[in-house]
Amino acid sequence: MDAPRLAPPLTGGDITKMAERFIATHTGNCISEHIAISSRSVGLKIFDQPLFAFGAPDDALFVRLREPEVIGPHVLAPDEWLTGAQTVIAFFLPFTAAVREANKKGMSWPAEEWLHARIEGQALLAALLVYLREVLTDRGYSSVAPQIDGRFCSRTEAGRDGESGIFTSNWSERHVAYICGLGTFGLSRGLITEKGVAGRFGSLVTRLFVERTQRPYTDLYAYCLHCGVCVGNCPARAISIEKGKAHSPCAAFLDRTLQKHSPRYGCGKCQVKVPCEAKRPRVSP
């Protein structure tokens, strides 16, 4: 019996266009009246068009993620998520100007638009992951989306300096995006992309080979100005020029936003009113 024939391979451009159509047409990208916190959020568009990057599963940086000073040995490598992996796909979904502008109007608590973007936006991101995984698999290329895979796990543990409340997981979307070439870190530990820092990240591991994105930087903080604006923005006082973001006060503040806005939570003040909000503020060396 002849082996099943694979459909023509998808390119990175094909995958990007499919995701663009999905985000542009999905009803979940627009807040409906029956879920809106108030009438002000009805019709709110959450995400603009995504950015994509494509990395090699055997990139040495994936091994470095296992080092204790980076994340730790609990991180799974791409080929542990999917044997025979050929490509790691990373993407960034930038928040719309409406979401970002709303979160600038008061710096003590998250705007309701930001709360929607954080919670309903994450649900839409998960739907996009399911869609892309199914498209790739249907074409004959097995694929896994780690953050919605049953093996994904996260926990809170003490930091290297005794700091409590550090969130860690066996797959980090921001670190994966850095490795694939989407952007570099900032003081707030957010990842700064060509479309800024305000948004959400996702990724897949697939047996489809896609031409690699060139990683145009070597410095973890190449796109960060170290201007300190995010330091002053943070209502939890969790960020400093000297040490970056401390997880404990940030996590404690997020817990308070959940108490105040349950079942939603969020903050995002370090992602608005900053030079890297919606663009890359500086060219990589």
PDB file of N, CA, C and O in Angstrom, residues 196-273:
ATOM      1  N   GLY A 196       5.561  46.324  19.705  1.00  0.00           N
ATOM      2  CA  GLY A 196       5.537  46.706  21.097  1.00  0.00           C
ATOM      3  C   GLY A 196       5.400  45.543  22.055  1.00  0.00           C
ATOM      4  O   GLY A 196       5.584  44.373  21.694  1.00  0.00           O
ATOM      5  N   VAL A 197       5.050  45.881  23.292  1.00  0.00           N
ATOM      6  CA  VAL A 197       5.019  44.926  24.391  1.00  0.00           C
ATOM      7  C   VAL A 197       3.605  44.572  24.824  1.00  0.00           C
ATOM      8  O   VAL A 197       3.393  43.562  25.508  1.00  0.00           O
ATOM      9  N   ALA A 198       2.622  45.371  24.459  1.00  0.00           N
ATOM     10  CA  ALA A 198       1.248  45.193  24.947  1.00  0.00           C
ATOM     11  C   ALA A 198       0.517  44.155  24.104  1.00  0.00           C
ATOM     12  O   ALA A 198       0.096  44.436  22.979  1.00  0.00           O
ATOM     13  N   GLY A 199       0.370  42.957  24.648  1.00  0.00           N
ATOM     14  CA  GLY A 199      -0.307  41.896  23.920  1.00  0.00           C
ATOM     15  C   GLY A 199      -0.053  40.556  24.560  1.00  0.00           C
ATOM     16  O   GLY A 199       0.390  40.456  25.710  1.00  0.00           O
ATOM     17  N   ARG A 200      -0.336  39.476  23.811  1.00  0.00           N
ATOM     18  CA  ARG A 200      -0.222  38.109  24.320  1.00  0.00           C
ATOM     19  C   ARG A 200       0.588  37.244  23.347  1.00  0.00           C
ATOM     20  O   ARG A 200       0.584  37.504  22.140  1.00  0.00           O
ATOM     21  N   PHE A 201       1.247  36.211  23.879  1.00  0.00           N
ATOM     22  CA  PHE A 201       2.098  35.329  23.084  1.00  0.00           C
ATOM     23  C   PHE A 201       1.565  33.906  23.061  1.00  0.00           C
ATOM     24  O   PHE A 201       0.954  33.443  24.025  1.00  0.00           O
ATOM     25  N   GLY A 202       1.844  33.227  21.944  1.00  0.00           N
ATOM     26  CA  GLY A 202       1.503  31.823  21.814  1.00  0.00           C
ATOM     27  C   GLY A 202       2.522  31.116  20.945  1.00  0.00           C
ATOM     28  O   GLY A 202       3.332  31.760  20.263  1.00  0.00           O
ATOM     29  N   SER A 203       2.488  29.779  20.946  1.00  0.00           N
ATOM     30  CA  SER A 203       3.454  29.023  20.147  1.00  0.00           C
ATOM     31  C   SER A 203       2.964  27.612  19.887  1.00  0.00           C
ATOM     32  O   SER A 203       2.102  27.090  20.595  1.00  0.00           O
ATOM     33  N   LEU A 204       3.539  27.004  18.851  1.00  0.00           N
ATOM     34  CA  LEU A 204       3.302  25.610  18.512  1.00  0.00           C
ATOM     35  C   LEU A 204       4.629  24.948  18.149  1.00  0.00           C
ATOM     36  O   LEU A 204       5.564  25.629  17.709  1.00  0.00           O
ATOM     37  N   VAL A 205       4.671  23.636  18.315  1.00  0.00           N
ATOM     38  CA  VAL A 205       5.793  22.816  17.853  1.00  0.00           C
ATOM     39  C   VAL A 205       5.223  21.883  16.790  1.00  0.00           C
ATOM     40  O   VAL A 205       4.191  21.235  17.014  1.00  0.00           O
ATOM     41  N   THR A 206       5.861  21.820  15.635  1.00  0.00           N
ATOM     42  CA  THR A 206       5.294  21.070  14.521  1.00  0.00           C
ATOM     43  C   THR A 206       6.364  20.284  13.764  1.00  0.00           C
ATOM     44  O   THR A 206       7.551  20.622  13.807  1.00  0.00           O
ATOM     45  N   ARG A 207       5.913  19.254  13.060  1.00  0.00           N
ATOM     46  CA  ARG A 207       6.813  18.483  12.197  1.00  0.00           C
ATOM     47  C   ARG A 207       6.909  19.085  10.792  1.00  0.00           C
ATOM     48  O   ARG A 207       7.604  18.543   9.939  1.00  0.00           O
ATOM     49  N   LEU A 208       6.217  20.176  10.567  1.00  0.00           N
ATOM     50  CA  LEU A 208       6.365  20.905   9.305  1.00  0.00           C
ATOM     51  C   LEU A 208       7.646  21.733   9.358  1.00  0.00           C
ATOM     52  O   LEU A 208       7.873  22.473  10.325  1.00  0.00           O
ATOM     53  N   PHE A 209       8.465  21.639   8.332  1.00  0.00           N
ATOM     54  CA  PHE A 209       9.638  22.503   8.267  1.00  0.00           C
ATOM     55  C   PHE A 209       9.244  23.839   7.650  1.00  0.00           C
ATOM     56  O   PHE A 209       8.654  23.897   6.571  1.00  0.00           O
ATOM     57  N   VAL A 210       9.581  24.917   8.349  1.00  0.00           N
ATOM     58  CA  VAL A 210       9.334  26.276   7.871  1.00  0.00           C
ATOM     59  C   VAL A 210      10.664  27.019   7.896  1.00  0.00           C
ATOM     60  O   VAL A 210      11.458  26.868   8.839  1.00  0.00           O
ATOM     61  N   GLU A 211      10.909  27.810   6.873  1.00  0.00           N
ATOM     62  CA  GLU A 211      12.137  28.601   6.820  1.00  0.00           C
ATOM     63  C   GLU A 211      12.284  29.445   8.078  1.00  0.00           C
ATOM     64  O   GLU A 211      11.332  30.095   8.524  1.00  0.00           O
ATOM     65  N   ARG A 212      13.463  29.449   8.650  1.00  0.00           N
ATOM     66  CA  ARG A 212      13.708  30.107   9.934  1.00  0.00           C
ATOM     67  C   ARG A 212      13.681  31.634   9.828  1.00  0.00           C
ATOM     68  O   ARG A 212      14.140  32.222   8.839  1.00  0.00           O
ATOM     69  N   THR A 213      13.184  32.237  10.869  1.00  0.00           N
ATOM     70  CA  THR A 213      13.271  33.688  11.014  1.00  0.00           C
ATOM     71  C   THR A 213      14.654  34.035  11.547  1.00  0.00           C
ATOM     72  O   THR A 213      15.139  33.414  12.496  1.00  0.00           O
ATOM     73  N   GLN A 214      15.278  35.008  10.948  1.00  0.00           N
ATOM     74  CA  GLN A 214      16.585  35.450  11.444  1.00  0.00           C
ATOM     75  C   GLN A 214      16.401  36.157  12.776  1.00  0.00           C
ATOM     76  O   GLN A 214      15.562  37.052  12.914  1.00  0.00           O
ATOM     77  N   ARG A 215      17.177  35.762  13.768  1.00  0.00           N
ATOM     78  CA  ARG A 215      17.128  36.431  15.067  1.00  0.00           C
ATOM     79  C   ARG A 215      18.067  37.626  14.995  1.00  0.00           C
ATOM     80  O   ARG A 215      19.295  37.464  14.966  1.00  0.00           O
ATOM     81  N   PRO A 216      17.534  38.853  14.978  1.00  0.00           N
ATOM     82  CA  PRO A 216      18.375  40.019  14.692  1.00  0.00           C
ATOM     83  C   PRO A 216      19.041  40.629  15.920  1.00  0.00           C
ATOM     84  O   PRO A 216      19.429  41.791  15.899  1.00  0.00           O
ATOM     85  N   TYR A 217      19.188  39.881  16.984  1.00  0.00           N
ATOM     86  CA  TYR A 217      19.754  40.426  18.216  1.00  0.00           C
ATOM     87  C   TYR A 217      20.514  39.318  18.944  1.00  0.00           C
ATOM     88  O   TYR A 217      20.309  38.118  18.711  1.00  0.00           O
ATOM     89  N   THR A 218      21.381  39.725  19.842  1.00  0.00           N
ATOM     90  CA  THR A 218      22.080  38.789  20.722  1.00  0.00           C
ATOM     91  C   THR A 218      21.902  39.183  22.184  1.00  0.00           C
ATOM     92  O   THR A 218      22.066  38.353  23.076  1.00  0.00           O
ATOM     93  N   ASP A 219      21.548  40.442  22.420  1.00  0.00           N
ATOM     94  CA  ASP A 219      21.370  40.963  23.776  1.00  0.00           C
ATOM     95  C   ASP A 219      19.928  40.731  24.215  1.00  0.00           C
ATOM     96  O   ASP A 219      18.978  41.068  23.491  1.00  0.00           O
ATOM     97  N   LEU A 220      19.736  40.165  25.403  1.00  0.00           N
ATOM     98  CA  LEU A 220      18.387  39.939  25.944  1.00  0.00           C
ATOM     99  C   LEU A 220      17.554  41.207  25.989  1.00  0.00           C
ATOM    100  O   LEU A 220      16.328  41.158  25.880  1.00  0.00           O
ATOM    101  N   TYR A 221      18.199  42.365  26.163  1.00  0.00           N
ATOM    102  CA  TYR A 221      17.500  43.631  26.347  1.00  0.00           C
ATOM    103  C   TYR A 221      17.771  44.617  25.209  1.00  0.00           C
ATOM    104  O   TYR A 221      17.703  45.833  25.390  1.00  0.00           O
ATOM    105  N   ALA A 222      18.019  44.097  24.024  1.00  0.00           N
ATOM    106  CA  ALA A 222      18.413  44.955  22.899  1.00  0.00           C
ATOM    107  C   ALA A 222      17.392  46.030  22.580  1.00  0.00           C
ATOM    108  O   ALA A 222      17.752  47.122  22.140  1.00  0.00           O
ATOM    109  N   TYR A 223      16.110  45.753  22.767  1.00  0.00           N
ATOM    110  CA  TYR A 223      15.070  46.721  22.388  1.00  0.00           C
ATOM    111  C   TYR A 223      14.599  47.581  23.567  1.00  0.00           C
ATOM    112  O   TYR A 223      13.704  48.409  23.405  1.00  0.00           O
ATOM    113  N   CYS A 224      15.150  47.367  24.748  1.00  0.00           N
ATOM    114  CA  CYS A 224      14.733  48.117  25.937  1.00  0.00           C
ATOM    115  C   CYS A 224      15.614  49.347  26.119  1.00  0.00           C
ATOM    116  O   CYS A 224      16.844  49.251  26.081  1.00  0.00           O
ATOM    117  N   LEU A 225      14.987  50.487  26.325  1.00  0.00           N
ATOM    118  CA  LEU A 225      15.726  51.731  26.539  1.00  0.00           C
ATOM    119  C   LEU A 225      16.231  51.874  27.974  1.00  0.00           C
ATOM    120  O   LEU A 225      17.021  52.778  28.260  1.00  0.00           O
ATOM    121  N   HIS A 226      15.731  51.020  28.885  1.00  0.00           N
ATOM    122  CA  HIS A 226      16.033  51.172  30.304  1.00  0.00           C
ATOM    123  C   HIS A 226      15.702  52.592  30.771  1.00  0.00           C
ATOM    124  O   HIS A 226      16.419  53.182  31.581  1.00  0.00           O
ATOM    125  N   CYS A 227      14.621  53.118  30.216  1.00  0.00           N
ATOM    126  CA  CYS A 227      14.222  54.498  30.531  1.00  0.00           C
ATOM    127  C   CYS A 227      13.557  54.614  31.892  1.00  0.00           C
ATOM    128  O   CYS A 227      13.487  55.713  32.467  1.00  0.00           O
ATOM    129  N   GLY A 228      13.020  53.504  32.407  1.00  0.00           N
ATOM    130  CA  GLY A 228      12.409  53.516  33.732  1.00  0.00           C
ATOM    131  C   GLY A 228      10.973  53.987  33.777  1.00  0.00           C
ATOM    132  O   GLY A 228      10.402  54.091  34.875  1.00  0.00           O
ATOM    133  N   VAL A 229      10.348  54.265  32.641  1.00  0.00           N
ATOM    134  CA  VAL A 229       8.955  54.716  32.659  1.00  0.00           C
ATOM    135  C   VAL A 229       8.049  53.649  33.267  1.00  0.00           C
ATOM    136  O   VAL A 229       7.137  53.947  34.045  1.00  0.00           O
ATOM    137  N   CYS A 230       8.301  52.376  32.935  1.00  0.00           N
ATOM    138  CA  CYS A 230       7.478  51.303  33.489  1.00  0.00           C
ATOM    139  C   CYS A 230       7.626  51.209  35.004  1.00  0.00           C
ATOM    140  O   CYS A 230       6.697  50.780  35.705  1.00  0.00           O
ATOM    141  N   VAL A 231       8.792  51.630  35.523  1.00  0.00           N
ATOM    142  CA  VAL A 231       9.026  51.611  36.967  1.00  0.00           C
ATOM    143  C   VAL A 231       8.014  52.508  37.667  1.00  0.00           C
ATOM    144  O   VAL A 231       7.362  52.115  38.642  1.00  0.00           O
ATOM    145  N   GLY A 232       7.852  53.738  37.157  1.00  0.00           N
ATOM    146  CA  GLY A 232       6.905  54.671  37.749  1.00  0.00           C
ATOM    147  C   GLY A 232       5.460  54.298  37.510  1.00  0.00           C
ATOM    148  O   GLY A 232       4.586  54.673  38.296  1.00  0.00           O
ATOM    149  N   ASN A 233       5.187  53.566  36.434  1.00  0.00           N
ATOM    150  CA  ASN A 233       3.812  53.183  36.124  1.00  0.00           C
ATOM    151  C   ASN A 233       3.265  52.103  37.044  1.00  0.00           C
ATOM    152  O   ASN A 233       2.045  51.999  37.227  1.00  0.00           O
ATOM    153  N   CYS A 234       4.115  51.264  37.575  1.00  0.00           N
ATOM    154  CA  CYS A 234       3.677  50.052  38.269  1.00  0.00           C
ATOM    155  C   CYS A 234       2.983  50.367  39.592  1.00  0.00           C
ATOM    156  O   CYS A 234       3.616  50.910  40.517  1.00  0.00           O
ATOM    157  N   PRO A 235       1.701  50.032  39.730  1.00  0.00           N
ATOM    158  CA  PRO A 235       0.997  50.335  40.984  1.00  0.00           C
ATOM    159  C   PRO A 235       1.474  49.472  42.145  1.00  0.00           C
ATOM    160  O   PRO A 235       1.250  49.826  43.308  1.00  0.00           O
ATOM    161  N   ALA A 236       2.134  48.362  41.858  1.00  0.00           N
ATOM    162  CA  ALA A 236       2.634  47.484  42.916  1.00  0.00           C
ATOM    163  C   ALA A 236       4.056  47.823  43.325  1.00  0.00           C
ATOM    164  O   ALA A 236       4.592  47.195  44.246  1.00  0.00           O
ATOM    165  N   ARG A 237       4.664  48.800  42.649  1.00  0.00           N
ATOM    166  CA  ARG A 237       6.069  49.149  42.882  1.00  0.00           C
ATOM    167  C   ARG A 237       6.954  47.897  42.784  1.00  0.00           C
ATOM    168  O   ARG A 237       7.853  47.674  43.597  1.00  0.00           O
ATOM    169  N   ALA A 238       6.691  47.102  41.756  1.00  0.00           N
ATOM    170  CA  ALA A 238       7.368  45.817  41.607  1.00  0.00           C
ATOM    171  C   ALA A 238       8.567  45.870  40.671  1.00  0.00           C
ATOM    172  O   ALA A 238       9.265  44.869  40.511  1.00  0.00           O
ATOM    173  N   ILE A 239       8.816  47.027  40.030  1.00  0.00           N
ATOM    174  CA  ILE A 239       9.872  47.117  39.019  1.00  0.00           C
ATOM    175  C   ILE A 239      10.907  48.149  39.465  1.00  0.00           C
ATOM    176  O   ILE A 239      10.558  49.210  40.001  1.00  0.00           O
ATOM    177  N   SER A 240      12.169  47.843  39.221  1.00  0.00           N
ATOM    178  CA  SER A 240      13.232  48.812  39.494  1.00  0.00           C
ATOM    179  C   SER A 240      14.230  48.788  38.354  1.00  0.00           C
ATOM    180  O   SER A 240      14.359  47.784  37.639  1.00  0.00           O
ATOM    181  N   ILE A 241      14.920  49.898  38.167  1.00  0.00           N
ATOM    182  CA  ILE A 241      15.963  49.973  37.142  1.00  0.00           C
ATOM    183  C   ILE A 241      17.062  48.960  37.436  1.00  0.00           C
ATOM    184  O   ILE A 241      17.611  48.323  36.537  1.00  0.00           O
ATOM    185  N   GLU A 242      17.372  48.792  38.709  1.00  0.00           N
ATOM    186  CA  GLU A 242      18.514  47.956  39.090  1.00  0.00           C
ATOM    187  C   GLU A 242      18.225  46.466  38.937  1.00  0.00           C
ATOM    188  O   GLU A 242      19.079  45.693  38.484  1.00  0.00           O
ATOM    189  N   LYS A 243      17.010  46.031  39.294  1.00  0.00           N
ATOM    190  CA  LYS A 243      16.724  44.603  39.357  1.00  0.00           C
ATOM    191  C   LYS A 243      15.606  44.143  38.421  1.00  0.00           C
ATOM    192  O   LYS A 243      15.289  42.954  38.386  1.00  0.00           O
ATOM    193  N   GLY A 244      15.006  45.058  37.687  1.00  0.00           N
ATOM    194  CA  GLY A 244      13.876  44.655  36.853  1.00  0.00           C
ATOM    195  C   GLY A 244      12.641  44.396  37.685  1.00  0.00           C
ATOM    196  O   GLY A 244      12.405  45.076  38.687  1.00  0.00           O
ATOM    197  N   LYS A 245      11.834  43.409  37.301  1.00  0.00           N
ATOM    198  CA  LYS A 245      10.573  43.145  38.003  1.00  0.00           C
ATOM    199  C   LYS A 245      10.740  42.097  39.087  1.00  0.00           C
ATOM    200  O   LYS A 245      11.340  41.042  38.874  1.00  0.00           O
ATOM    201  N   ALA A 246      10.180  42.388  40.263  1.00  0.00           N
ATOM    202  CA  ALA A 246      10.084  41.413  41.346  1.00  0.00           C
ATOM    203  C   ALA A 246       8.714  40.740  41.251  1.00  0.00           C
ATOM    204  O   ALA A 246       7.684  41.421  41.217  1.00  0.00           O
ATOM    205  N   HIS A 247       8.699  39.436  41.229  1.00  0.00           N
ATOM    206  CA  HIS A 247       7.446  38.712  41.006  1.00  0.00           C
ATOM    207  C   HIS A 247       6.454  38.834  42.168  1.00  0.00           C
ATOM    208  O   HIS A 247       5.252  38.931  41.954  1.00  0.00           O
ATOM    209  N   SER A 248       6.946  38.797  43.392  1.00  0.00           N
ATOM    210  CA  SER A 248       6.044  38.721  44.547  1.00  0.00           C
ATOM    211  C   SER A 248       5.059  39.884  44.630  1.00  0.00           C
ATOM    212  O   SER A 248       3.853  39.668  44.729  1.00  0.00           O
ATOM    213  N   PRO A 249       5.518  41.152  44.620  1.00  0.00           N
ATOM    214  CA  PRO A 249       4.553  42.251  44.693  1.00  0.00           C
ATOM    215  C   PRO A 249       3.641  42.314  43.479  1.00  0.00           C
ATOM    216  O   PRO A 249       2.470  42.701  43.594  1.00  0.00           O
ATOM    217  N   CYS A 250       4.154  41.922  42.302  1.00  0.00           N
ATOM    218  CA  CYS A 250       3.314  41.892  41.102  1.00  0.00           C
ATOM    219  C   CYS A 250       2.199  40.865  41.269  1.00  0.00           C
ATOM    220  O   CYS A 250       1.024  41.150  41.019  1.00  0.00           O
ATOM    221  N   ALA A 251       2.553  39.662  41.721  1.00  0.00           N
ATOM    222  CA  ALA A 251       1.555  38.609  41.906  1.00  0.00           C
ATOM    223  C   ALA A 251       0.534  38.996  42.965  1.00  0.00           C
ATOM    224  O   ALA A 251      -0.666  38.733  42.819  1.00  0.00           O
ATOM    225  N   ALA A 252       1.002  39.632  44.036  1.00  0.00           N
ATOM    226  CA  ALA A 252       0.084  40.048  45.099  1.00  0.00           C
ATOM    227  C   ALA A 252      -0.910  41.079  44.581  1.00  0.00           C
ATOM    228  O   ALA A 252      -2.107  41.047  44.934  1.00  0.00           O
ATOM    229  N   PHE A 253      -0.426  42.001  43.727  1.00  0.00           N
ATOM    230  CA  PHE A 253      -1.337  42.996  43.166  1.00  0.00           C
ATOM    231  C   PHE A 253      -2.350  42.339  42.232  1.00  0.00           C
ATOM    232  O   PHE A 253      -3.533  42.703  42.234  1.00  0.00           O
ATOM    233  N   LEU A 254      -1.919  41.374  41.437  1.00  0.00           N
ATOM    234  CA  LEU A 254      -2.856  40.670  40.557  1.00  0.00           C
ATOM    235  C   LEU A 254      -3.926  39.951  41.374  1.00  0.00           C
ATOM    236  O   LEU A 254      -5.097  39.897  40.974  1.00  0.00           O
ATOM    237  N   ASP A 255      -3.538  39.407  42.534  1.00  0.00           N
ATOM    238  CA  ASP A 255      -4.530  38.778  43.411  1.00  0.00           C
ATOM    239  C   ASP A 255      -5.565  39.797  43.882  1.00  0.00           C
ATOM    240  O   ASP A 255      -6.761  39.489  43.970  1.00  0.00           O
ATOM    241  N   ARG A 256      -5.111  41.001  44.156  1.00  0.00           N
ATOM    242  CA  ARG A 256      -6.056  42.041  44.595  1.00  0.00           C
ATOM    243  C   ARG A 256      -6.995  42.455  43.459  1.00  0.00           C
ATOM    244  O   ARG A 256      -8.177  42.743  43.691  1.00  0.00           O
ATOM    245  N   THR A 257      -6.457  42.476  42.227  1.00  0.00           N
ATOM    246  CA  THR A 257      -7.347  42.812  41.101  1.00  0.00           C
ATOM    247  C   THR A 257      -8.383  41.712  40.889  1.00  0.00           C
ATOM    248  O   THR A 257      -9.512  41.996  40.489  1.00  0.00           O
ATOM    249  N   LEU A 258      -8.031  40.472  41.170  1.00  0.00           N
ATOM    250  CA  LEU A 258      -9.005  39.385  41.072  1.00  0.00           C
ATOM    251  C   LEU A 258     -10.087  39.548  42.127  1.00  0.00           C
ATOM    252  O   LEU A 258     -11.279  39.343  41.848  1.00  0.00           O
ATOM    253  N   GLN A 259      -9.697  39.929  43.328  1.00  0.00           N
ATOM    254  CA  GLN A 259     -10.687  40.163  44.380  1.00  0.00           C
ATOM    255  C   GLN A 259     -11.642  41.290  43.999  1.00  0.00           C
ATOM    256  O   GLN A 259     -12.850  41.222  44.255  1.00  0.00           O
ATOM    257  N   LYS A 260     -11.101  42.305  43.347  1.00  0.00           N
ATOM    258  CA  LYS A 260     -11.905  43.480  43.002  1.00  0.00           C
ATOM    259  C   LYS A 260     -12.751  43.257  41.754  1.00  0.00           C
ATOM    260  O   LYS A 260     -13.877  43.752  41.658  1.00  0.00           O
ATOM    261  N   HIS A 261     -12.216  42.494  40.786  1.00  0.00           N
ATOM    262  CA  HIS A 261     -12.860  42.378  39.476  1.00  0.00           C
ATOM    263  C   HIS A 261     -13.253  40.945  39.108  1.00  0.00           C
ATOM    264  O   HIS A 261     -13.523  40.662  37.946  1.00  0.00           O
ATOM    265  N   SER A 262     -13.271  40.046  40.078  1.00  0.00           N
ATOM    266  CA  SER A 262     -13.576  38.642  39.820  1.00  0.00           C
ATOM    267  C   SER A 262     -14.809  38.491  38.911  1.00  0.00           C
ATOM    268  O   SER A 262     -15.802  39.211  39.079  1.00  0.00           O
ATOM    269  N   PRO A 263     -14.739  37.563  37.915  1.00  0.00           N
ATOM    270  CA  PRO A 263     -13.740  36.515  37.700  1.00  0.00           C
ATOM    271  C   PRO A 263     -12.556  36.958  36.849  1.00  0.00           C
ATOM    272  O   PRO A 263     -11.748  36.121  36.468  1.00  0.00           O
ATOM    273  N   ARG A 264     -12.454  38.234  36.524  1.00  0.00           N
ATOM    274  CA  ARG A 264     -11.337  38.714  35.708  1.00  0.00           C
ATOM    275  C   ARG A 264     -10.244  39.306  36.590  1.00  0.00           C
ATOM    276  O   ARG A 264     -10.484  39.679  37.736  1.00  0.00           O
ATOM    277  N   TYR A 265      -9.063  39.401  36.025  1.00  0.00           N
ATOM    278  CA  TYR A 265      -7.936  40.007  36.724  1.00  0.00           C
ATOM    279  C   TYR A 265      -6.967  40.538  35.672  1.00  0.00           C
ATOM    280  O   TYR A 265      -7.088  40.245  34.489  1.00  0.00           O
ATOM    281  N   GLY A 266      -5.972  41.303  36.118  1.00  0.00           N
ATOM    282  CA  GLY A 266      -4.982  41.848  35.196  1.00  0.00           C
ATOM    283  C   GLY A 266      -4.415  43.138  35.728  1.00  0.00           C
ATOM    284  O   GLY A 266      -4.765  43.588  36.816  1.00  0.00           O
ATOM    285  N   CYS A 267      -3.525  43.734  34.948  1.00  0.00           N
ATOM    286  CA  CYS A 267      -2.942  45.028  35.304  1.00  0.00           C
ATOM    287  C   CYS A 267      -2.488  45.724  34.042  1.00  0.00           C
ATOM    288  O   CYS A 267      -3.171  46.591  33.514  1.00  0.00           O
ATOM    289  N   GLY A 268      -1.281  45.381  33.549  1.00  0.00           N
ATOM    290  CA  GLY A 268      -0.789  45.912  32.284  1.00  0.00           C
ATOM    291  C   GLY A 268      -0.318  47.348  32.308  1.00  0.00           C
ATOM    292  O   GLY A 268      -0.046  47.924  31.243  1.00  0.00           O
ATOM    293  N   LYS A 269      -0.164  47.944  33.487  1.00  0.00           N
ATOM    294  CA  LYS A 269       0.271  49.345  33.530  1.00  0.00           C
ATOM    295  C   LYS A 269       1.714  49.516  33.050  1.00  0.00           C
ATOM    296  O   LYS A 269       2.086  50.579  32.553  1.00  0.00           O
ATOM    297  N   CYS A 270       2.520  48.458  33.160  1.00  0.00           N
ATOM    298  CA  CYS A 270       3.890  48.536  32.665  1.00  0.00           C
ATOM    299  C   CYS A 270       3.962  48.409  31.148  1.00  0.00           C
ATOM    300  O   CYS A 270       5.030  48.578  30.557  1.00  0.00           O
ATOM    301  N   GLN A 271       2.823  48.128  30.507  1.00  0.00           N
ATOM    302  CA  GLN A 271       2.794  47.963  29.051  1.00  0.00           C
ATOM    303  C   GLN A 271       2.157  49.141  28.320  1.00  0.00           C
ATOM    304  O   GLN A 271       2.083  49.132  27.090  1.00  0.00           O
ATOM    305  N   VAL A 272       1.701  50.134  29.059  1.00  0.00           N
ATOM    306  CA  VAL A 272       1.105  51.321  28.442  1.00  0.00           C
ATOM    307  C   VAL A 272       1.827  52.566  28.956  1.00  0.00           C
ATOM    308  O   VAL A 272       2.506  52.538  29.975  1.00  0.00           O
ATOM    309  N   LYS A 273       1.696  53.645  28.189  1.00  0.00           N
ATOM    310  CA  LYS A 273       2.385  54.896  28.529  1.00  0.00           C
ATOM    311  C   LYS A 273       3.889  54.696  28.602  1.00  0.00           C
ATOM    312  O   LYS A 273       4.584  55.320  29.419  1.00  0.00           O
TER     313      LYS A 273
END
